[in-house]
PDB file of C-alpha atoms and ligand atoms in Angstrom:
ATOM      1  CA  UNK A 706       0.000   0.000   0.000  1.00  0.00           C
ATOM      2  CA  UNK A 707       1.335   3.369  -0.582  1.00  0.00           C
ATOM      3  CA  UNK A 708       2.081   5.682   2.430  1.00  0.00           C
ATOM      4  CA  UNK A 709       0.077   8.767   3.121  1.00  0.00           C
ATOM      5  CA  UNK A 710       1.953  11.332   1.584  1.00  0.00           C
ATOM      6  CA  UNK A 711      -0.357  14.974   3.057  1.00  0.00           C
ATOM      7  CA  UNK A 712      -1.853  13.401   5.982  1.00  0.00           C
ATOM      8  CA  UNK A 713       1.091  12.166   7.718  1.00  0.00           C
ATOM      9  CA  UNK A 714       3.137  13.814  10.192  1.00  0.00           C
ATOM     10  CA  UNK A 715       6.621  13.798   8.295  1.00  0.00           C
ATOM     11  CA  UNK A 716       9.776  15.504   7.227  1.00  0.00           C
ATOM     12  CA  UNK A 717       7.177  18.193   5.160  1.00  0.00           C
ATOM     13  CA  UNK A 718       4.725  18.484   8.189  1.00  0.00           C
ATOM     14  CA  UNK A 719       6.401  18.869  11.245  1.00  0.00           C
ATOM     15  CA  UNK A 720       3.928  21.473  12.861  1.00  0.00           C
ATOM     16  CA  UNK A 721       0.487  21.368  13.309  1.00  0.00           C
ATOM     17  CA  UNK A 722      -1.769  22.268  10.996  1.00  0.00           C
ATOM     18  CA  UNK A 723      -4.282  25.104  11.623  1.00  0.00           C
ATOM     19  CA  UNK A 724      -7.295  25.789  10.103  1.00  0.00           C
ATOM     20  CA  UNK A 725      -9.500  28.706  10.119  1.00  0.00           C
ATOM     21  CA  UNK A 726     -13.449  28.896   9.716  1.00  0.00           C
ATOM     22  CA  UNK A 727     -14.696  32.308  10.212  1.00  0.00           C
ATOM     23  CA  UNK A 728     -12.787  33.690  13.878  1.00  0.00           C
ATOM     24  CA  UNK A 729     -12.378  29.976  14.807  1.00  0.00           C
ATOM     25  CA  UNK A 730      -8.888  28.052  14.386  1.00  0.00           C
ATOM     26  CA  UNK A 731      -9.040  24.528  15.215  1.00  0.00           C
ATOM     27  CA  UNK A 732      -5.739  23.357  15.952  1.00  0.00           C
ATOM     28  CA  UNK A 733      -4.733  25.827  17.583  1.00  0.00           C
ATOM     29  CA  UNK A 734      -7.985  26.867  19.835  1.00  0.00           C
ATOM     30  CA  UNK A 735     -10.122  24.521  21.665  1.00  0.00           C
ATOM     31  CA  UNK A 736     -13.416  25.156  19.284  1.00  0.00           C
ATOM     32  CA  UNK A 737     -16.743  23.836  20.693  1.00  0.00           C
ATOM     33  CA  UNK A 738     -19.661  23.428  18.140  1.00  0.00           C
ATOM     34  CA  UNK A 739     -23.165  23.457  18.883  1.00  0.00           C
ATOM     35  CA  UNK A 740     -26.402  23.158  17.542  1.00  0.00           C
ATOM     36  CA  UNK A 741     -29.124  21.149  16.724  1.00  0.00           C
ATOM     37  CA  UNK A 742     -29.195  17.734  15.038  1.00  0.00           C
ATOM     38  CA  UNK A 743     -31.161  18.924  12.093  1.00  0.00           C
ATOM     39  CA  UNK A 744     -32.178  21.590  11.498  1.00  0.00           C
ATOM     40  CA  UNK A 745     -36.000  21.717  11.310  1.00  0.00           C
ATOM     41  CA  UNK A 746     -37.375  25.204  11.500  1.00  0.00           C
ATOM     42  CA  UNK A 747     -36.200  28.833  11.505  1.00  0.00           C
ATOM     43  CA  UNK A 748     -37.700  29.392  15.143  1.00  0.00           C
ATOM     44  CA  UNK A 749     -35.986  25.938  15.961  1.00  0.00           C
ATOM     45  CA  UNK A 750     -32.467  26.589  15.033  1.00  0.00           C
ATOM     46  CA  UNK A 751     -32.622  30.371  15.341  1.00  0.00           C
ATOM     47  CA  UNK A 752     -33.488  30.009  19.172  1.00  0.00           C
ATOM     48  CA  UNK A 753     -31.076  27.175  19.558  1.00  0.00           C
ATOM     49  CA  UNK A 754     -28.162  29.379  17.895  1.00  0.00           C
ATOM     50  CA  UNK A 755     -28.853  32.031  20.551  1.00  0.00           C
ATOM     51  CA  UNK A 756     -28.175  29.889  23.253  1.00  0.00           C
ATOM     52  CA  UNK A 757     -25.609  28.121  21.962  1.00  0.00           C
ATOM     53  CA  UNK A 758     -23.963  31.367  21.666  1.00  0.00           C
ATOM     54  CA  UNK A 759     -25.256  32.656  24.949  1.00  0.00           C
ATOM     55  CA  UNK A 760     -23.434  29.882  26.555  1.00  0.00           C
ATOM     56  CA  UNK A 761     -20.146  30.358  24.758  1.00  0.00           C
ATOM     57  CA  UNK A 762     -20.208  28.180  21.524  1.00  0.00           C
ATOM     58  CA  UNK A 763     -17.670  28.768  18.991  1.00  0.00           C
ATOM     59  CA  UNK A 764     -19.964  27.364  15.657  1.00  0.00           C
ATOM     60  CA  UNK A 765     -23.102  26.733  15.381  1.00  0.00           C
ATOM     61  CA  UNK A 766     -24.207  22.876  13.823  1.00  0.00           C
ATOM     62  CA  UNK A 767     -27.135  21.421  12.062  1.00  0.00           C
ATOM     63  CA  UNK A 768     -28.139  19.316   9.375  1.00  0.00           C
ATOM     64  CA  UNK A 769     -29.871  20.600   6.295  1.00  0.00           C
ATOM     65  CA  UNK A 770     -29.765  16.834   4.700  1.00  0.00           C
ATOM     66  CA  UNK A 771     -29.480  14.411   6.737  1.00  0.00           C
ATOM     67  CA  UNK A 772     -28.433  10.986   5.791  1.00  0.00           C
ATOM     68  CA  UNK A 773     -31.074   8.730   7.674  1.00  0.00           C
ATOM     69  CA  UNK A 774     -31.195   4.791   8.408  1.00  0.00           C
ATOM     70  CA  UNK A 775     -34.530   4.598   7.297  1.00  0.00           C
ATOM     71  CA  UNK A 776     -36.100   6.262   3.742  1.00  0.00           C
ATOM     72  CA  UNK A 777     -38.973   7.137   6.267  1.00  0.00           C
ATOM     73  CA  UNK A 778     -37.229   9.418   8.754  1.00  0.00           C
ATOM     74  CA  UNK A 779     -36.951  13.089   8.293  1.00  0.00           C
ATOM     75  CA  UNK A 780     -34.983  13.682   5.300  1.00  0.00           C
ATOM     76  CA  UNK A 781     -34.127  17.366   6.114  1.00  0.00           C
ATOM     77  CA  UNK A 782     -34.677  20.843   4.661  1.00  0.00           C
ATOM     78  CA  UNK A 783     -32.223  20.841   2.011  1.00  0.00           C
ATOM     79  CA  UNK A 784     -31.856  24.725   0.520  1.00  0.00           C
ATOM     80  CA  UNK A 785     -34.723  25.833   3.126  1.00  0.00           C
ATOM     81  CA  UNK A 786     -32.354  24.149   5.627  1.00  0.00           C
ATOM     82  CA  UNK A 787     -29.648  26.000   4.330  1.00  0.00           C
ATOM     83  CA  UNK A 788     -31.167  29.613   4.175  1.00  0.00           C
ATOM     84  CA  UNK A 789     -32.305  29.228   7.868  1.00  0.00           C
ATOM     85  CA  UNK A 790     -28.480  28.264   8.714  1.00  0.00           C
ATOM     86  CA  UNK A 791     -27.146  31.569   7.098  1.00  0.00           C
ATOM     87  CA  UNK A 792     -30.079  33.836   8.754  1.00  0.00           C
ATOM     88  CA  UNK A 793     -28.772  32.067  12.471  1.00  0.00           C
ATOM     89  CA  UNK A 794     -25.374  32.848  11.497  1.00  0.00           C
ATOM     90  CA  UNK A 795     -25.952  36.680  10.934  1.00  0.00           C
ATOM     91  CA  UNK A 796     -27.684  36.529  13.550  1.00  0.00           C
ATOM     92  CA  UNK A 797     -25.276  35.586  15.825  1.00  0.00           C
ATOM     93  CA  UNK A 798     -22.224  35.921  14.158  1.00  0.00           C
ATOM     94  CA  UNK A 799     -21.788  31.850  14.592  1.00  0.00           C
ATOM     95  CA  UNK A 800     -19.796  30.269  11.357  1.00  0.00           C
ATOM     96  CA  UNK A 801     -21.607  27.150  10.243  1.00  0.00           C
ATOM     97  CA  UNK A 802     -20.933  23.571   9.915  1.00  0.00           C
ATOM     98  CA  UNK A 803     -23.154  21.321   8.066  1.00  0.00           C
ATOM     99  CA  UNK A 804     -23.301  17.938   6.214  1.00  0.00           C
ATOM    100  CA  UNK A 805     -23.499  17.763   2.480  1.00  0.00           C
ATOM    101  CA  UNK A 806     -24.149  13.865   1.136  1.00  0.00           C
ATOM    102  CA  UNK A 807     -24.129  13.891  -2.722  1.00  0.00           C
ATOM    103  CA  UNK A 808     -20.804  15.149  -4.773  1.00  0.00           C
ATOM    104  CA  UNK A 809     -23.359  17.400  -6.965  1.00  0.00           C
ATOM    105  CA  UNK A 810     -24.543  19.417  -4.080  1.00  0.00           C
ATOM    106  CA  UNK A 811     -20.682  20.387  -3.067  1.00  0.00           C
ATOM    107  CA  UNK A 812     -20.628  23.358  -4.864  1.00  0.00           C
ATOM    108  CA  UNK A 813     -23.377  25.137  -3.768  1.00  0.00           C
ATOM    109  CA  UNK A 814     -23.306  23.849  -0.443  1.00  0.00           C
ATOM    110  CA  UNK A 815     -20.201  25.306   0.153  1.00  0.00           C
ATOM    111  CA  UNK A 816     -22.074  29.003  -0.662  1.00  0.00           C
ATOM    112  CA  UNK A 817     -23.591  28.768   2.793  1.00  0.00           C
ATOM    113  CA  UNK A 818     -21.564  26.347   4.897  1.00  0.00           C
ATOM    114  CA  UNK A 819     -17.558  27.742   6.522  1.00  0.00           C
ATOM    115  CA  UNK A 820     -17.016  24.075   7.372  1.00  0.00           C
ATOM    116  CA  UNK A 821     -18.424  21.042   4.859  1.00  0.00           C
ATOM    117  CA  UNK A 822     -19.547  17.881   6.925  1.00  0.00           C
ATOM    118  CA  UNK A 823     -18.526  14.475   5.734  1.00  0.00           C
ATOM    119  CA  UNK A 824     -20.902  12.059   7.524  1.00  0.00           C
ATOM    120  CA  UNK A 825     -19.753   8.592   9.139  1.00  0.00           C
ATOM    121  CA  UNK A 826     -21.918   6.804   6.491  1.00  0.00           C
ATOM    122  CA  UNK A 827     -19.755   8.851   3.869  1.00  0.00           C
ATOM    123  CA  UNK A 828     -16.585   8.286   4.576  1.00  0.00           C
ATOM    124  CA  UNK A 829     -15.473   6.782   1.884  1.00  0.00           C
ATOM    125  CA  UNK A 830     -17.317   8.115  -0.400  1.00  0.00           C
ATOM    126  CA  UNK A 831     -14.322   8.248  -2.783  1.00  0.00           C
ATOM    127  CA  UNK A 832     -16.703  10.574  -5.158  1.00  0.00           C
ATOM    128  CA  UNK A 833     -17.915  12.936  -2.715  1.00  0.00           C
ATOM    129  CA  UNK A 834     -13.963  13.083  -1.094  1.00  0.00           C
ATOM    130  CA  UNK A 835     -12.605  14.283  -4.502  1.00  0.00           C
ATOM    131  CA  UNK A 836     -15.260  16.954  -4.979  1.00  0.00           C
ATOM    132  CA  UNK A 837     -14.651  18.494  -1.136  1.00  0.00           C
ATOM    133  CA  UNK A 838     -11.422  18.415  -2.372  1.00  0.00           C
ATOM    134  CA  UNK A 839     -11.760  21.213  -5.419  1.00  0.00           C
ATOM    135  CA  UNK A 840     -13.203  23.557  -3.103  1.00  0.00           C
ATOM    136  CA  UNK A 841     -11.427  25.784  -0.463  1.00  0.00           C
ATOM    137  CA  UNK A 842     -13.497  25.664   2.417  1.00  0.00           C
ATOM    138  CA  UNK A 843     -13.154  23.446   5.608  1.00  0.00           C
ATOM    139  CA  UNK A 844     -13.774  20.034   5.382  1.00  0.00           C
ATOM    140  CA  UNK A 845     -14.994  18.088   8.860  1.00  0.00           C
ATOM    141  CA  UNK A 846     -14.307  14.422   7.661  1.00  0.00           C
ATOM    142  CA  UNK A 847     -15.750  12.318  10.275  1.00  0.00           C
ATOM    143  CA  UNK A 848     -14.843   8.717  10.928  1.00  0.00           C
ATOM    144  CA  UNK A 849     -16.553   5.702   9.353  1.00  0.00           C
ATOM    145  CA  UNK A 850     -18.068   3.685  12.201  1.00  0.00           C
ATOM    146  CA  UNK A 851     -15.971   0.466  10.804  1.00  0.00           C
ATOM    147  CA  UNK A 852     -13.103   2.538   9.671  1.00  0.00           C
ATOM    148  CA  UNK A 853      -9.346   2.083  11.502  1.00  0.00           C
ATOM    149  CA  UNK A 854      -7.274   5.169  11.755  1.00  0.00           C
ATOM    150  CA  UNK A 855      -5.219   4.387   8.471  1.00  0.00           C
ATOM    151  CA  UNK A 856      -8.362   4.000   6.443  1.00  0.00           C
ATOM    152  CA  UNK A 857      -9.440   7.294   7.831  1.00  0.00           C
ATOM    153  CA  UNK A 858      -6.524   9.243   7.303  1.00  0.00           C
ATOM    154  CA  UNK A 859      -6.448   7.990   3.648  1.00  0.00           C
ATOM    155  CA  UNK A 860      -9.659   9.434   3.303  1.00  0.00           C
ATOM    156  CA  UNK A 861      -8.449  12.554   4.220  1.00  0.00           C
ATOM    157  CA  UNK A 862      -5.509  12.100   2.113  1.00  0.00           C
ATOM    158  CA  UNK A 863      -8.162  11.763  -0.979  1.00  0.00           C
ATOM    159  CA  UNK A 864      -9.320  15.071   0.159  1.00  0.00           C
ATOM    160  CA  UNK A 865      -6.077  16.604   0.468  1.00  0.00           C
ATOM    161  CA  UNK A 866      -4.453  15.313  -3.030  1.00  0.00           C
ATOM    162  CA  UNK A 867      -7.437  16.417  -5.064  1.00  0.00           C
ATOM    163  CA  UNK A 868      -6.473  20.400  -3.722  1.00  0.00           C
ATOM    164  CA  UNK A 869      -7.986  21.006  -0.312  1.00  0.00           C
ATOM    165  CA  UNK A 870      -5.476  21.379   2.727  1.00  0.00           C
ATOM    166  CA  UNK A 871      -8.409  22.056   5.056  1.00  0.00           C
ATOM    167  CA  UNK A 872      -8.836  18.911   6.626  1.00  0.00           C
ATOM    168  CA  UNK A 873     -10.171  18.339  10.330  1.00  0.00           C
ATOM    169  CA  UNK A 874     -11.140  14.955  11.587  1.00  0.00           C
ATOM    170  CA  UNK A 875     -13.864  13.926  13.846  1.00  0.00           C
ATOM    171  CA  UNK A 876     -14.321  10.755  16.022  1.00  0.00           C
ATOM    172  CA  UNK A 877     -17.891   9.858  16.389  1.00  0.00           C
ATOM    173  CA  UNK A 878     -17.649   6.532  17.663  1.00  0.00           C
ATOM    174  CA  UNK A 879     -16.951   2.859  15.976  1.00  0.00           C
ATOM    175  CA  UNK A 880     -19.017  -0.323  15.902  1.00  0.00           C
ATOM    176  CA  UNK A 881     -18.173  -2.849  18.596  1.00  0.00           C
ATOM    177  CA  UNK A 882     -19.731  -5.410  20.046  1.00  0.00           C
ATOM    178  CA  UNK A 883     -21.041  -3.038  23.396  1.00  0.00           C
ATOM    179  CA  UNK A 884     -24.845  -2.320  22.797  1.00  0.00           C
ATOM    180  CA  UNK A 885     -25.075   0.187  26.097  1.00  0.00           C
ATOM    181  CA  UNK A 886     -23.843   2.967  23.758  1.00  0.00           C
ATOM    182  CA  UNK A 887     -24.652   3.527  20.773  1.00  0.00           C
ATOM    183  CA  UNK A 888     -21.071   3.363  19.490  1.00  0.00           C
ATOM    184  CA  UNK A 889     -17.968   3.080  21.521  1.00  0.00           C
ATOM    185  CA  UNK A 890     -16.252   7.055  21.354  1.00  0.00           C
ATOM    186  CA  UNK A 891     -12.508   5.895  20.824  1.00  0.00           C
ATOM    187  CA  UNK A 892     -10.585   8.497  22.831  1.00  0.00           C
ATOM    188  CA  UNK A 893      -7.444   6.465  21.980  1.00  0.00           C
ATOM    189  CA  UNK A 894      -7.756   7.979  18.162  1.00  0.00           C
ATOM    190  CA  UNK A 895      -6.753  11.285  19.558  1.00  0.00           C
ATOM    191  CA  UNK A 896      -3.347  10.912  20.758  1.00  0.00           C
ATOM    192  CA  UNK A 897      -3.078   8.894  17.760  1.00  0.00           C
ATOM    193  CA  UNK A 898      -3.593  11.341  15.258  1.00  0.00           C
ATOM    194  CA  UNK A 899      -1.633  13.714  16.980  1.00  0.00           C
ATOM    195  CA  UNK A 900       1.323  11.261  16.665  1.00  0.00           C
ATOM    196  CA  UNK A 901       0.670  10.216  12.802  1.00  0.00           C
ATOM    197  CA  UNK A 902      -0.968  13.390  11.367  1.00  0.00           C
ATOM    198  CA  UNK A 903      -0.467  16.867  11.522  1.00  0.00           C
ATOM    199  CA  UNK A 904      -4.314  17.223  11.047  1.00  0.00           C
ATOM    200  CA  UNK A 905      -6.569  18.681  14.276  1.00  0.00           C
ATOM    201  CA  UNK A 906      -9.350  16.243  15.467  1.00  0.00           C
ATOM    202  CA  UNK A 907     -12.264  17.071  17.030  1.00  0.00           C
ATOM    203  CA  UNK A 908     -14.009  14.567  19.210  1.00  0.00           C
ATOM    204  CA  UNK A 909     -18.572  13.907  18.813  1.00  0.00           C
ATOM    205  CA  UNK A 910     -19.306  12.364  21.964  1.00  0.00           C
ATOM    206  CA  UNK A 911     -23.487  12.893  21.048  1.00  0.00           C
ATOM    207  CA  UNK A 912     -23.093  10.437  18.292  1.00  0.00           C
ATOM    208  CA  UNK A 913     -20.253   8.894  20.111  1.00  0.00           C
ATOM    209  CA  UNK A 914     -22.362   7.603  23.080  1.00  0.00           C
ATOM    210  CA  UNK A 915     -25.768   8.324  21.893  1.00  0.00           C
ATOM    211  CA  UNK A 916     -26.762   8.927  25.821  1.00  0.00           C
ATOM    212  CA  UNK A 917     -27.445  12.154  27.238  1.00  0.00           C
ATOM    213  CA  UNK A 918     -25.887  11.257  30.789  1.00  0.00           C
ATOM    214  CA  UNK A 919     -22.381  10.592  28.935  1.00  0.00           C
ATOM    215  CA  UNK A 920     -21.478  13.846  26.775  1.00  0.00           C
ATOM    216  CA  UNK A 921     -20.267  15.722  29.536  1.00  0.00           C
ATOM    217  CA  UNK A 922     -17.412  13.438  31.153  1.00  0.00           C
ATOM    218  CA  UNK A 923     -16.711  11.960  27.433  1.00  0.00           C
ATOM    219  CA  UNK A 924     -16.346  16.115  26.566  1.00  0.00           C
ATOM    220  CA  UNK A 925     -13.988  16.593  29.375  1.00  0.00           C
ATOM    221  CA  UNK A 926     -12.129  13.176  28.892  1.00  0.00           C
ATOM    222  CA  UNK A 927     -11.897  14.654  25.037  1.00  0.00           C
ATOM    223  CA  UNK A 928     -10.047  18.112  26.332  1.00  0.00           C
ATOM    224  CA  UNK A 929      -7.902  16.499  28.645  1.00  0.00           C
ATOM    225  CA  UNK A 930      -6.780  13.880  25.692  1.00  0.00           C
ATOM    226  CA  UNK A 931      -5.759  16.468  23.698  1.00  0.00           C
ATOM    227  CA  UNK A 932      -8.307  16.910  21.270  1.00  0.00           C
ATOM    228  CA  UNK A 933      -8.616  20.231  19.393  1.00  0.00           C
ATOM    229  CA  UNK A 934     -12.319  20.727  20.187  1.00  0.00           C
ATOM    230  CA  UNK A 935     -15.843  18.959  20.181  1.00  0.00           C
ATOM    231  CA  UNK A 936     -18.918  18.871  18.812  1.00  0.00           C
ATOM    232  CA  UNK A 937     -21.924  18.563  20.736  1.00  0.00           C
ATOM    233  CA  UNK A 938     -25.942  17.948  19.689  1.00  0.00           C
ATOM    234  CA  UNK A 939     -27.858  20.636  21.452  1.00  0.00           C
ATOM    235  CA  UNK A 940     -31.971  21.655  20.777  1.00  0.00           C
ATOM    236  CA  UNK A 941     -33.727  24.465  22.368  1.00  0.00           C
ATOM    237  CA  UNK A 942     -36.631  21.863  23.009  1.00  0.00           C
ATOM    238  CA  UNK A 943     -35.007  18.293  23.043  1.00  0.00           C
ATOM    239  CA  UNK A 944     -37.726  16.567  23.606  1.00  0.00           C
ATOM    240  CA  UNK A 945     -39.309  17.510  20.241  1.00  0.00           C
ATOM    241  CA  UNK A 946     -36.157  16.920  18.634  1.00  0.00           C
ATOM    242  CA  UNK A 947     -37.550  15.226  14.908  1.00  0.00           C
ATOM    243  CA  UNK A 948     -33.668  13.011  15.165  1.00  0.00           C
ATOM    244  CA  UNK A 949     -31.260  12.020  17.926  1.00  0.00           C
ATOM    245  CA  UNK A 950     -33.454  13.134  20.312  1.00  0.00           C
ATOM    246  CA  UNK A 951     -31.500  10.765  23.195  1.00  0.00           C
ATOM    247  CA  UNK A 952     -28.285  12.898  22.803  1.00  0.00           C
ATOM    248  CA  UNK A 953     -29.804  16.352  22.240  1.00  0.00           C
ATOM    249  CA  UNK A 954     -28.771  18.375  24.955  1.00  0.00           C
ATOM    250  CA  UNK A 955     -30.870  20.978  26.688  1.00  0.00           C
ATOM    251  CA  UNK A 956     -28.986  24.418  26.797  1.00  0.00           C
ATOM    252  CA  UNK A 957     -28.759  24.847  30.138  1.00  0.00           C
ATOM    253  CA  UNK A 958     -26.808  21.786  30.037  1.00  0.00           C
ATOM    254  CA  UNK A 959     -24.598  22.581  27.714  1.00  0.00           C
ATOM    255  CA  UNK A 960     -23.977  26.048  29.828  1.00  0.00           C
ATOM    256  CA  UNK A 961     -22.842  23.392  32.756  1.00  0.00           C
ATOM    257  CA  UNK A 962     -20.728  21.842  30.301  1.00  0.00           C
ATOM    258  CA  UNK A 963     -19.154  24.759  28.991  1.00  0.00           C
ATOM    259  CA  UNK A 964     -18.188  26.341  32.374  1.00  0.00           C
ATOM    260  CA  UNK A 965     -16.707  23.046  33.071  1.00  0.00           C
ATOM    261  CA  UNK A 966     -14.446  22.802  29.787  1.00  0.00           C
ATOM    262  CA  UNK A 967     -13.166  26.598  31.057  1.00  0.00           C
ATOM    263  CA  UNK A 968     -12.303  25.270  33.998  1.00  0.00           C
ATOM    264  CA  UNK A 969     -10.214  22.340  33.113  1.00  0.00           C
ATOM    265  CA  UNK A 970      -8.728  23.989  30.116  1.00  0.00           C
ATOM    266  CA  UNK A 971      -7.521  26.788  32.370  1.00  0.00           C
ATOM    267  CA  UNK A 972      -6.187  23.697  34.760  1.00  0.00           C
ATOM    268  CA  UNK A 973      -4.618  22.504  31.546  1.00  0.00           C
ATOM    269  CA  UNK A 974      -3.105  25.352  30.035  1.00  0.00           C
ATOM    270  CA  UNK A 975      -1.100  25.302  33.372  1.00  0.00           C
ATOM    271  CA  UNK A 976       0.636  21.787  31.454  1.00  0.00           C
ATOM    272  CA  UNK A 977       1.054  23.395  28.038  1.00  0.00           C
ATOM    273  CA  UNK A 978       0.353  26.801  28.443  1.00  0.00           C
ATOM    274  CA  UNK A 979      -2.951  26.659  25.283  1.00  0.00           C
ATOM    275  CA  UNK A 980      -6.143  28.699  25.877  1.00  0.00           C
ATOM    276  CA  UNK A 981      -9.340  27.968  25.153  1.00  0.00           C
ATOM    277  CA  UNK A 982     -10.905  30.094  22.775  1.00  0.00           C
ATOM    278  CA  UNK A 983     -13.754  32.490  24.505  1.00  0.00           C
ATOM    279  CA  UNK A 984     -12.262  32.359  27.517  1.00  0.00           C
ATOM    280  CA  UNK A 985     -10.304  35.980  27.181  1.00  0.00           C
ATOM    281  CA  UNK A 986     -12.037  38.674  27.366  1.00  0.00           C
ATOM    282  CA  UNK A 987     -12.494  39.328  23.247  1.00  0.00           C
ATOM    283  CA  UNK A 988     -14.993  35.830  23.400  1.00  0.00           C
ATOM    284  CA  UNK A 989     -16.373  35.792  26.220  1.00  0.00           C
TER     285      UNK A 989
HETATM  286  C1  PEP B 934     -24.333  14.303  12.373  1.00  0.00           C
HETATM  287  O1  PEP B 934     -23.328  14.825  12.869  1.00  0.00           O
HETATM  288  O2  PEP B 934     -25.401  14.900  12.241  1.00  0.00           O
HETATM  289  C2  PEP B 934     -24.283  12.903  11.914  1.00  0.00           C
HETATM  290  C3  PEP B 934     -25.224  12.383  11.145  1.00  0.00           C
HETATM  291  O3  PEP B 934     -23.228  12.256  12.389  1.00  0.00           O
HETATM  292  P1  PEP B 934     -22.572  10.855  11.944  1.00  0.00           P
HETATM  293  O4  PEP B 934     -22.274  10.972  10.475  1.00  0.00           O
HETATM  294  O5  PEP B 934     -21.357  10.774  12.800  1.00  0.00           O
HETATM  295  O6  PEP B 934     -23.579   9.776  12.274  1.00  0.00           O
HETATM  296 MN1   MN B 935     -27.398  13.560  15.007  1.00  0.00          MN
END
């Protein structure tokens, strides 16, 4: 097989690579993004934006198409989904991160997205890899649910040889045999990638463990792992959340959560000396 040539952290990549989306630098911040599963109405995701941003969020996140088990499930809002994303952002000033799932919709998707979303299900979607790969926005290439690190960080090699620097990776949990979680969140990955790629990685513990009780200790145990941020489900009303609504988080909850990453990133920063983005007085 040949060896990664972009991904890899080698004689051309010593550093780490940082990548900007809006204000936010992952890699060299800790970026937290928030937001709904899907989004599913303007009141919906405008309401959740503002408290997402209220509580200190870096991005706001939410599905316009969402790629769904079953044909029957909520499909998404597509381009309505889309328009209500870029009316949250000026709103709030939030960049955006959202999922596109078909190589023809790249293009325009990228008109309203700062950071494209490559699903789990997606991952090797050699097609839709090469056409994130033409454009120059962010690309957050999450990890297949079956997918070792190798496989993963060819992916983002795809992405990276077809033009597009901007990778950041996301663990989201893999398969194994445990049926308490919905997937098992492999912390492991993050030290390493930081050993193998230059890339930042960003850690989903809402997919990741699927339960509501487990997103704030897997957050944390993200941080103090090393990971360059996290992404977390959040919905202004979770119990009418149309999808993932065991993982949607309430937003007072994720204000707990966020006054607890401040605390042990400033405990943190007393081992490498990093801050956490917000937490100065420009962000706060
Ligand atoms: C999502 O982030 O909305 C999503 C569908 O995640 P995943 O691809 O990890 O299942
Ligand atoms: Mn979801």
């Amino acid at each position: 097989m040949n060896a990664l040539r972009l991904a890899s952290l080698n004689g051309d990549h010593l550093g780490r690579t940082i990548i900007s989306a809006g204000n936010v630098r992952f890699g060299e911040d800790f970026v937290v993004i928030a937001g709904p599963c899907s989004v599913e109405s303007e009141e919906q995701t405008l309401k959740t934006a503002q408290e997402v941003k209220a509580a200190g969020a870096h991005m706001l996140r939410g599905g316009a198409f969402k790629p769904r088990t079953s044909p029957y499930d909520f499909q998404g809002l597509g381009l309505q989904g889309l328009k209500i994303l870029e009316k949250a952002k000026q709103e709030t000033g939030l960049p955006i991160v959202t999922e596109v799932t078909d190589p023809r919709d790249v293009s325009w998707v990228s008109e309203y997205a700062d950071v494209l979303q490559i699903g789990t299900r997606n991952m090797q979607n050699f097609s839709l890899l090469k056409e994130v790969g033409k454009i120059d926005k962010p690309v957050l290439l999450k990890r297949g649910m079956n997918s070792t690190l190798k496989e993963w960080l060819n992916c983002a090699e795809y992405i990276l040889a077809a033009g597009n620097p901007n990778v950041i990776l996301c663990e989201r949990g893999i398969r194994t045999f445990e049926t308490y979680t919905r997937n098992t969140l492999d912390l492991s990955i993050v030290p390493a990638v930081k050993e193998t790629s230059h890339l930042p990685i960003i850690v989903d513990p809402s997919h990741g463990t699927g339960r509501l009780s487990m997103i704030e200790p897997m957050s944390l145990a993200a941080m103090a792992a090393g990971a360059d941020g996290i992404m977390v489900e959040v919905h202004c009303k979770p119990a009418e959340a149309m999808c993932d609504k065991d993982q949607a988080m309430s937003p007072d909850m994720f204000g707990g959560l966020m006054k607890k990453l401040h605390i042990l990133r400033s405990s943190m920063s007393k081992m490498n000396g990093k801050a956490m983005q917000g937490s100065g007085a420009s962000n706060s």
